PDB file of C-alpha atoms and ligand atoms in Angstrom:
ATOM      1  CA  MET A   1     -32.083  39.294  14.717  1.00 59.00           C
ATOM      2  CA  PRO A   2     -28.593  38.608  13.384  1.00 63.00           C
ATOM      3  CA  ALA A   3     -28.241  38.947   9.648  1.00 68.00           C
ATOM      4  CA  GLN A   4     -28.381  35.543   8.004  1.00 72.00           C
ATOM      5  CA  ARG A   5     -26.382  34.574   4.994  1.00 70.00           C
ATOM      6  CA  PRO A   6     -28.527  33.455   2.066  1.00 72.00           C
ATOM      7  CA  LYS A   7     -28.577  29.664   1.802  1.00 73.00           C
ATOM      8  CA  PRO A   8     -26.462  28.405  -1.079  1.00 74.00           C
ATOM      9  CA  ARG A   9     -28.563  27.151  -3.960  1.00 91.00           C
ATOM     10  CA  PHE A  10     -27.695  23.636  -4.985  1.00 94.00           C
ATOM     11  CA  HIS A  11     -29.094  23.822  -8.465  1.00 96.00           C
ATOM     12  CA  VAL A  12     -27.244  23.095 -11.715  1.00 97.00           C
ATOM     13  CA  ASN A  13     -28.461  25.033 -14.726  1.00 97.00           C
ATOM     14  CA  ARG A  14     -28.346  22.537 -17.592  1.00 95.00           C
ATOM     15  CA  ALA A  15     -27.948  25.237 -20.243  1.00 96.00           C
ATOM     16  CA  SER A  16     -24.984  26.995 -18.640  1.00 97.00           C
ATOM     17  CA  GLY A  17     -23.598  23.965 -16.803  1.00 98.00           C
ATOM     18  CA  LEU A  18     -23.128  26.095 -13.675  1.00 98.00           C
ATOM     19  CA  LEU A  19     -23.896  25.384 -10.018  1.00 98.00           C
ATOM     20  CA  ALA A  20     -25.662  28.336  -8.427  1.00 96.00           C
ATOM     21  CA  ALA A  21     -24.038  27.706  -5.017  1.00 96.00           C
ATOM     22  CA  ALA A  22     -20.499  28.007  -6.386  1.00 98.00           C
ATOM     23  CA  ARG A  23     -18.294  31.051  -6.773  1.00 98.00           C
ATOM     24  CA  GLN A  24     -17.442  31.150 -10.467  1.00 98.00           C
ATOM     25  CA  VAL A  25     -13.830  31.407 -11.636  1.00 98.00           C
ATOM     26  CA  ALA A  26     -13.639  30.725 -15.376  1.00 98.00           C
ATOM     27  CA  SER A  27     -10.741  28.487 -16.380  1.00 98.00           C
ATOM     28  CA  PRO A  28      -9.611  28.434 -20.015  1.00 98.00           C
ATOM     29  CA  ASN A  29      -8.579  24.791 -19.550  1.00 98.00           C
ATOM     30  CA  HIS A  30     -11.493  22.856 -21.015  1.00 98.00           C
ATOM     31  CA  ASP A  31     -12.874  21.686 -24.330  1.00 98.00           C
ATOM     32  CA  ALA A  32     -15.831  19.816 -25.773  1.00 97.00           C
ATOM     33  CA  ARG A  33     -16.611  16.299 -24.586  1.00 97.00           C
ATOM     34  CA  PRO A  34     -15.908  14.070 -27.615  1.00 97.00           C
ATOM     35  CA  GLY A  35     -18.944  12.736 -29.422  1.00 94.00           C
ATOM     36  CA  GLY A  36     -21.240  14.688 -27.144  1.00 87.00           C
ATOM     37  CA  ALA A  37     -20.394  12.379 -24.211  1.00 94.00           C
ATOM     38  CA  ARG A  38     -22.436  12.960 -21.081  1.00 95.00           C
ATOM     39  CA  PRO A  39     -21.122  13.005 -17.533  1.00 98.00           C
ATOM     40  CA  GLU A  40     -21.302   9.440 -16.220  1.00 98.00           C
ATOM     41  CA  LEU A  41     -18.725   9.480 -13.441  1.00 98.00           C
ATOM     42  CA  ILE A  42     -17.663  11.800 -10.638  1.00 98.00           C
ATOM     43  CA  VAL A  43     -13.946  11.742  -9.841  1.00 98.00           C
ATOM     44  CA  ILE A  44     -12.810  12.909  -6.406  1.00 98.00           C
ATOM     45  CA  HIS A  45      -9.368  14.502  -6.082  1.00 98.00           C
ATOM     46  CA  CYS A  46      -7.491  16.520  -3.514  1.00 98.00           C
ATOM     47  CA  ILE A  47      -5.225  19.510  -3.898  1.00 98.00           C
ATOM     48  CA  SER A  48      -3.460  22.020  -1.666  1.00 98.00           C
ATOM     49  CA  LEU A  49      -1.097  24.793  -2.683  1.00 98.00           C
ATOM     50  CA  PRO A  50       1.625  24.919  -1.617  1.00 97.00           C
ATOM     51  CA  PRO A  51       1.324  21.244  -0.599  1.00 97.00           C
ATOM     52  CA  GLY A  52      -0.079  20.949   2.923  1.00 97.00           C
ATOM     53  CA  GLU A  53      -1.147  24.598   3.156  1.00 97.00           C
ATOM     54  CA  PHE A  54      -4.769  25.712   2.968  1.00 98.00           C
ATOM     55  CA  GLY A  55      -6.331  29.000   1.943  1.00 96.00           C
ATOM     56  CA  GLY A  56      -4.829  31.522  -0.427  1.00 94.00           C
ATOM     57  CA  PRO A  57      -5.518  32.212  -4.085  1.00 97.00           C
ATOM     58  CA  TRP A  58      -3.153  29.582  -5.507  1.00 98.00           C
ATOM     59  CA  ILE A  59      -5.618  26.953  -6.693  1.00 98.00           C
ATOM     60  CA  ASP A  60      -7.621  29.598  -8.554  1.00 98.00           C
ATOM     61  CA  ARG A  61      -4.355  30.786 -10.084  1.00 98.00           C
ATOM     62  CA  LEU A  62      -3.254  27.291 -11.135  1.00 98.00           C
ATOM     63  CA  PHE A  63      -6.545  26.542 -12.858  1.00 98.00           C
ATOM     64  CA  THR A  64      -6.501  29.912 -14.665  1.00 98.00           C
ATOM     65  CA  ASN A  65      -2.852  29.628 -15.780  1.00 98.00           C
ATOM     66  CA  ARG A  66      -1.771  32.513 -13.575  1.00 98.00           C
ATOM     67  CA  LEU A  67       0.347  30.751 -10.954  1.00 97.00           C
ATOM     68  CA  GLU A  68       3.529  32.757 -10.433  1.00 97.00           C
ATOM     69  CA  PRO A  69       6.419  30.244 -10.641  1.00 97.00           C
ATOM     70  CA  THR A  70       8.880  32.349  -8.625  1.00 97.00           C
ATOM     71  CA  LEU A  71       6.723  32.474  -5.476  1.00 96.00           C
ATOM     72  CA  HIS A  72       7.377  28.904  -4.323  1.00 97.00           C
ATOM     73  CA  PRO A  73       9.666  26.079  -5.511  1.00 97.00           C
ATOM     74  CA  TYR A  74       6.621  23.831  -5.994  1.00 97.00           C
ATOM     75  CA  PHE A  75       4.865  26.470  -8.082  1.00 98.00           C
ATOM     76  CA  GLU A  76       7.842  26.426 -10.427  1.00 97.00           C
ATOM     77  CA  GLU A  77       7.255  22.699 -10.996  1.00 97.00           C
ATOM     78  CA  ILE A  78       3.582  23.004 -11.823  1.00 97.00           C
ATOM     79  CA  ALA A  79       3.040  26.537 -13.202  1.00 96.00           C
ATOM     80  CA  ALA A  80       3.269  25.402 -16.829  1.00 96.00           C
ATOM     81  CA  LEU A  81       0.624  22.685 -16.417  1.00 96.00           C
ATOM     82  CA  ARG A  82      -2.661  23.249 -18.177  1.00 98.00           C
ATOM     83  CA  VAL A  83      -5.103  21.631 -15.814  1.00 98.00           C
ATOM     84  CA  SER A  84      -8.514  22.237 -14.298  1.00 98.00           C
ATOM     85  CA  ALA A  85     -11.339  20.658 -12.370  1.00 98.00           C
ATOM     86  CA  HIS A  86     -15.029  21.409 -12.533  1.00 98.00           C
ATOM     87  CA  LEU A  87     -15.392  22.119  -8.848  1.00 98.00           C
ATOM     88  CA  LEU A  88     -13.295  22.771  -5.722  1.00 98.00           C
ATOM     89  CA  VAL A  89     -14.582  22.296  -2.169  1.00 98.00           C
ATOM     90  CA  ARG A  90     -12.478  24.383   0.192  1.00 98.00           C
ATOM     91  CA  ARG A  91     -11.803  23.537   3.852  1.00 98.00           C
ATOM     92  CA  ASP A  92     -14.635  25.810   5.024  1.00 98.00           C
ATOM     93  CA  GLY A  93     -17.023  24.317   2.468  1.00 97.00           C
ATOM     94  CA  GLU A  94     -16.796  27.168  -0.030  1.00 98.00           C
ATOM     95  CA  LEU A  95     -17.482  25.907  -3.543  1.00 98.00           C
ATOM     96  CA  VAL A  96     -15.564  27.226  -6.539  1.00 98.00           C
ATOM     97  CA  GLN A  97     -16.474  26.238 -10.082  1.00 98.00           C
ATOM     98  CA  TYR A  98     -13.892  26.519 -12.868  1.00 98.00           C
ATOM     99  CA  VAL A  99     -15.471  24.659 -15.809  1.00 98.00           C
ATOM    100  CA  PRO A 100     -19.138  24.198 -16.843  1.00 98.00           C
ATOM    101  CA  PHE A 101     -20.167  20.608 -16.158  1.00 98.00           C
ATOM    102  CA  HIS A 102     -21.080  19.798 -19.751  1.00 97.00           C
ATOM    103  CA  ARG A 103     -17.555  20.724 -20.891  1.00 98.00           C
ATOM    104  CA  ARG A 104     -14.495  18.487 -20.511  1.00 98.00           C
ATOM    105  CA  ALA A 105     -12.168  19.613 -17.713  1.00 98.00           C
ATOM    106  CA  TRP A 106      -8.561  18.428 -17.575  1.00 98.00           C
ATOM    107  CA  HIS A 107      -8.199  16.646 -14.248  1.00 98.00           C
ATOM    108  CA  ALA A 108      -7.832  12.885 -14.595  1.00 98.00           C
ATOM    109  CA  GLY A 109      -4.993  12.346 -17.097  1.00 97.00           C
ATOM    110  CA  GLU A 110      -4.327   8.798 -18.213  1.00 98.00           C
ATOM    111  CA  SER A 111      -7.068   6.805 -16.539  1.00 98.00           C
ATOM    112  CA  HIS A 112      -9.625   4.047 -16.872  1.00 98.00           C
ATOM    113  CA  TRP A 113     -12.942   3.144 -15.259  1.00 98.00           C
ATOM    114  CA  ARG A 114     -15.023   0.008 -15.847  1.00 97.00           C
ATOM    115  CA  GLY A 115     -13.043  -0.814 -18.983  1.00 96.00           C
ATOM    116  CA  ARG A 116     -13.159   2.664 -20.476  1.00 96.00           C
ATOM    117  CA  GLU A 117     -10.149   4.919 -20.929  1.00 97.00           C
ATOM    118  CA  ARG A 118      -9.721   8.720 -20.823  1.00 98.00           C
ATOM    119  CA  CYS A 119     -12.039   9.433 -17.937  1.00 98.00           C
ATOM    120  CA  ASN A 120     -11.957  13.191 -18.594  1.00 98.00           C
ATOM    121  CA  ASP A 121     -14.205  12.537 -21.595  1.00 98.00           C
ATOM    122  CA  PHE A 122     -17.141  11.379 -19.482  1.00 98.00           C
ATOM    123  CA  SER A 123     -16.462  12.549 -15.943  1.00 98.00           C
ATOM    124  CA  ILE A 124     -16.865  15.490 -13.610  1.00 98.00           C
ATOM    125  CA  GLY A 125     -13.787  16.294 -11.531  1.00 98.00           C
ATOM    126  CA  ILE A 126     -14.215  17.567  -7.974  1.00 98.00           C
ATOM    127  CA  GLU A 127     -11.209  18.686  -5.926  1.00 98.00           C
ATOM    128  CA  LEU A 128     -11.285  18.695  -2.139  1.00 98.00           C
ATOM    129  CA  GLU A 129      -8.838  21.131  -0.610  1.00 98.00           C
ATOM    130  CA  GLY A 130      -6.677  18.742   1.380  1.00 98.00           C
ATOM    131  CA  THR A 131      -3.814  16.276   1.332  1.00 98.00           C
ATOM    132  CA  ASP A 132      -3.454  12.575   0.573  1.00 95.00           C
ATOM    133  CA  ASP A 133      -2.624  11.787   4.200  1.00 94.00           C
ATOM    134  CA  GLY A 134      -4.970  14.150   6.022  1.00 96.00           C
ATOM    135  CA  ALA A 135      -8.641  14.167   6.945  1.00 97.00           C
ATOM    136  CA  TYR A 136     -11.372  16.290   5.393  1.00 98.00           C
ATOM    137  CA  THR A 137     -13.711  18.646   7.220  1.00 98.00           C
ATOM    138  CA  THR A 138     -17.380  18.159   7.992  1.00 97.00           C
ATOM    139  CA  ALA A 139     -18.159  21.249   5.915  1.00 98.00           C
ATOM    140  CA  GLN A 140     -16.479  19.553   2.958  1.00 98.00           C
ATOM    141  CA  TYR A 141     -18.482  16.335   3.235  1.00 98.00           C
ATOM    142  CA  ARG A 142     -21.680  18.299   3.599  1.00 96.00           C
ATOM    143  CA  ARG A 143     -21.080  20.549   0.592  1.00 97.00           C
ATOM    144  CA  LEU A 144     -19.636  17.724  -1.494  1.00 98.00           C
ATOM    145  CA  ALA A 145     -22.758  15.655  -0.862  1.00 97.00           C
ATOM    146  CA  ALA A 146     -25.064  18.555  -1.694  1.00 97.00           C
ATOM    147  CA  SER A 147     -23.118  19.157  -4.924  1.00 98.00           C
ATOM    148  CA  ILE A 148     -23.279  15.480  -5.901  1.00 98.00           C
ATOM    149  CA  ARG A 149     -27.023  15.424  -5.263  1.00 96.00           C
ATOM    150  CA  ALA A 150     -27.466  18.519  -7.443  1.00 97.00           C
ATOM    151  CA  LEU A 151     -25.353  16.961 -10.200  1.00 98.00           C
ATOM    152  CA  CYS A 152     -27.336  13.721 -10.124  1.00 97.00           C
ATOM    153  CA  ARG A 153     -30.573  15.689 -10.433  1.00 96.00           C
ATOM    154  CA  ALA A 154     -29.217  17.643 -13.430  1.00 97.00           C
ATOM    155  CA  TYR A 155     -27.558  14.697 -15.194  1.00 97.00           C
ATOM    156  CA  PRO A 156     -29.512  11.424 -14.942  1.00 96.00           C
ATOM    157  CA  THR A 157     -26.463   9.589 -16.368  1.00 97.00           C
ATOM    158  CA  LEU A 158     -24.784  10.191 -12.987  1.00 98.00           C
ATOM    159  CA  SER A 159     -25.580   8.497  -9.700  1.00 96.00           C
ATOM    160  CA  PRO A 160     -23.997   8.390  -6.236  1.00 94.00           C
ATOM    161  CA  ALA A 161     -22.707   4.910  -7.154  1.00 94.00           C
ATOM    162  CA  ARG A 162     -20.797   6.351 -10.100  1.00 97.00           C
ATOM    163  CA  LEU A 163     -18.099   7.861  -7.961  1.00 98.00           C
ATOM    164  CA  ALA A 164     -14.359   7.102  -7.922  1.00 98.00           C
ATOM    165  CA  GLY A 165     -11.257   8.489  -6.299  1.00 98.00           C
ATOM    166  CA  HIS A 166      -8.496   9.577  -8.662  1.00 98.00           C
ATOM    167  CA  SER A 167      -6.329   6.767  -7.242  1.00 98.00           C
ATOM    168  CA  GLU A 168      -8.947   4.221  -8.349  1.00 98.00           C
ATOM    169  CA  ILE A 169      -8.970   5.341 -11.990  1.00 98.00           C
ATOM    170  CA  ALA A 170      -5.196   5.936 -12.184  1.00 98.00           C
ATOM    171  CA  PRO A 171      -3.798   3.229  -9.863  1.00 97.00           C
ATOM    172  CA  GLY A 172      -0.046   3.283  -9.369  1.00 96.00           C
ATOM    173  CA  ARG A 173       0.105   6.824 -10.712  1.00 97.00           C
ATOM    174  CA  LYS A 174      -2.148   8.804  -8.372  1.00 98.00           C
ATOM    175  CA  THR A 175      -2.839   8.506  -4.653  1.00 98.00           C
ATOM    176  CA  ASP A 176      -5.476  11.196  -4.092  1.00 98.00           C
ATOM    177  CA  PRO A 177      -7.844  11.737  -2.334  1.00 98.00           C
ATOM    178  CA  GLY A 178      -6.005   9.357   0.040  1.00 98.00           C
ATOM    179  CA  PRO A 179      -7.010   7.105   2.929  1.00 97.00           C
ATOM    180  CA  GLY A 180      -8.371  10.091   4.869  1.00 96.00           C
ATOM    181  CA  PHE A 181     -11.255  10.339   2.434  1.00 98.00           C
ATOM    182  CA  ASP A 182     -14.100   8.585   4.246  1.00 97.00           C
ATOM    183  CA  ARG A 183     -16.457   7.061   1.697  1.00 96.00           C
ATOM    184  CA  ALA A 184     -18.846   5.872   4.395  1.00 96.00           C
ATOM    185  CA  ARG A 185     -19.100   9.381   5.775  1.00 96.00           C
ATOM    186  CA  LEU A 186     -19.882  10.749   2.331  1.00 97.00           C
ATOM    187  CA  ALA A 187     -22.445   7.981   1.811  1.00 96.00           C
ATOM    188  CA  ALA A 188     -24.151   8.991   5.063  1.00 95.00           C
ATOM    189  CA  TRP A 189     -24.439  12.573   3.825  1.00 95.00           C
ATOM    190  CA  LEU A 190     -25.719  11.301   0.483  1.00 94.00           C
ATOM    191  CA  ALA A 191     -28.372   9.064   2.012  1.00 89.00           C
ATOM    192  CA  PRO A 192     -31.974  10.185   1.664  1.00 77.00           C
ATOM    193  CA  ARG A 193     -32.664  13.036   4.040  1.00 66.00           C
ATOM    194  CA  ASP A 194     -33.785  11.984   7.464  1.00 55.00           C
ATOM    195  CA  TYR A 195     -33.789  13.153  11.039  1.00 53.00           C
ATOM    196  CA  ASN A 196     -30.902  12.654  13.407  1.00 52.00           C
ATOM    197  CA  SER A 197     -31.143  11.789  17.072  1.00 47.00           C
ATOM    198  CA  ARG A 198     -31.596  15.417  18.083  1.00 49.00           C
ATOM    199  CA  GLY A 199     -34.556  15.688  15.763  1.00 47.00           C
ATOM    200  CA  LYS A 200     -32.685  18.056  13.516  1.00 53.00           C
ATOM    201  CA  ARG A 201     -32.911  17.592   9.841  1.00 52.00           C
ATOM    202  CA  HIS A 202     -29.677  16.935   7.977  1.00 49.00           C
ATOM    203  CA  ALA A 203     -28.919  19.735   5.546  1.00 46.00           C
TER     204      ALA A 203
HETATM  205 ZN1   ZN B   1      -6.224  13.951  -8.679  1.00 75.93          ZN
END
């Protein structure tokens, strides 16, 4: 029998704010949600470093303030930023968590949603490794959906309907996750579990 990898555990510990299935990389870029705000919105972003290239340690470095500005002209532009997201979904579906979900990560900037400003205060930011004009992988949709389901179980103030792209909450300023982000495809992965035509259960 081939050795099997342990199945990732899609469980959020409410006390620690951590997702068991994610590799943990602690970012210093977070603070308390004002007034004890709860997560009510999930914001989808995309990122790739350098732009258009996948893999490498650069996103971890950016979110931990350790991006070396001399390594790439684009790194020089962004190395001084103090930014973070709660979660990153890499091209192969690997999950990386930078900030506990009950803390405020610094991902949305100036933004508004349903008449409320400063979306960082009440949102969870999820980055997909990708570009504004590219497509995302099946592994990403699958792991993104599993993460969203786990978040909705942990925080009843969230729901799959409370989801927005960065471009929707910062129109005219941001364009991510771009037209290649297929909301219908995500919705299909988020739908209640069922059986597909081959009789196999969706993960
Ligand atoms: Zn964004």
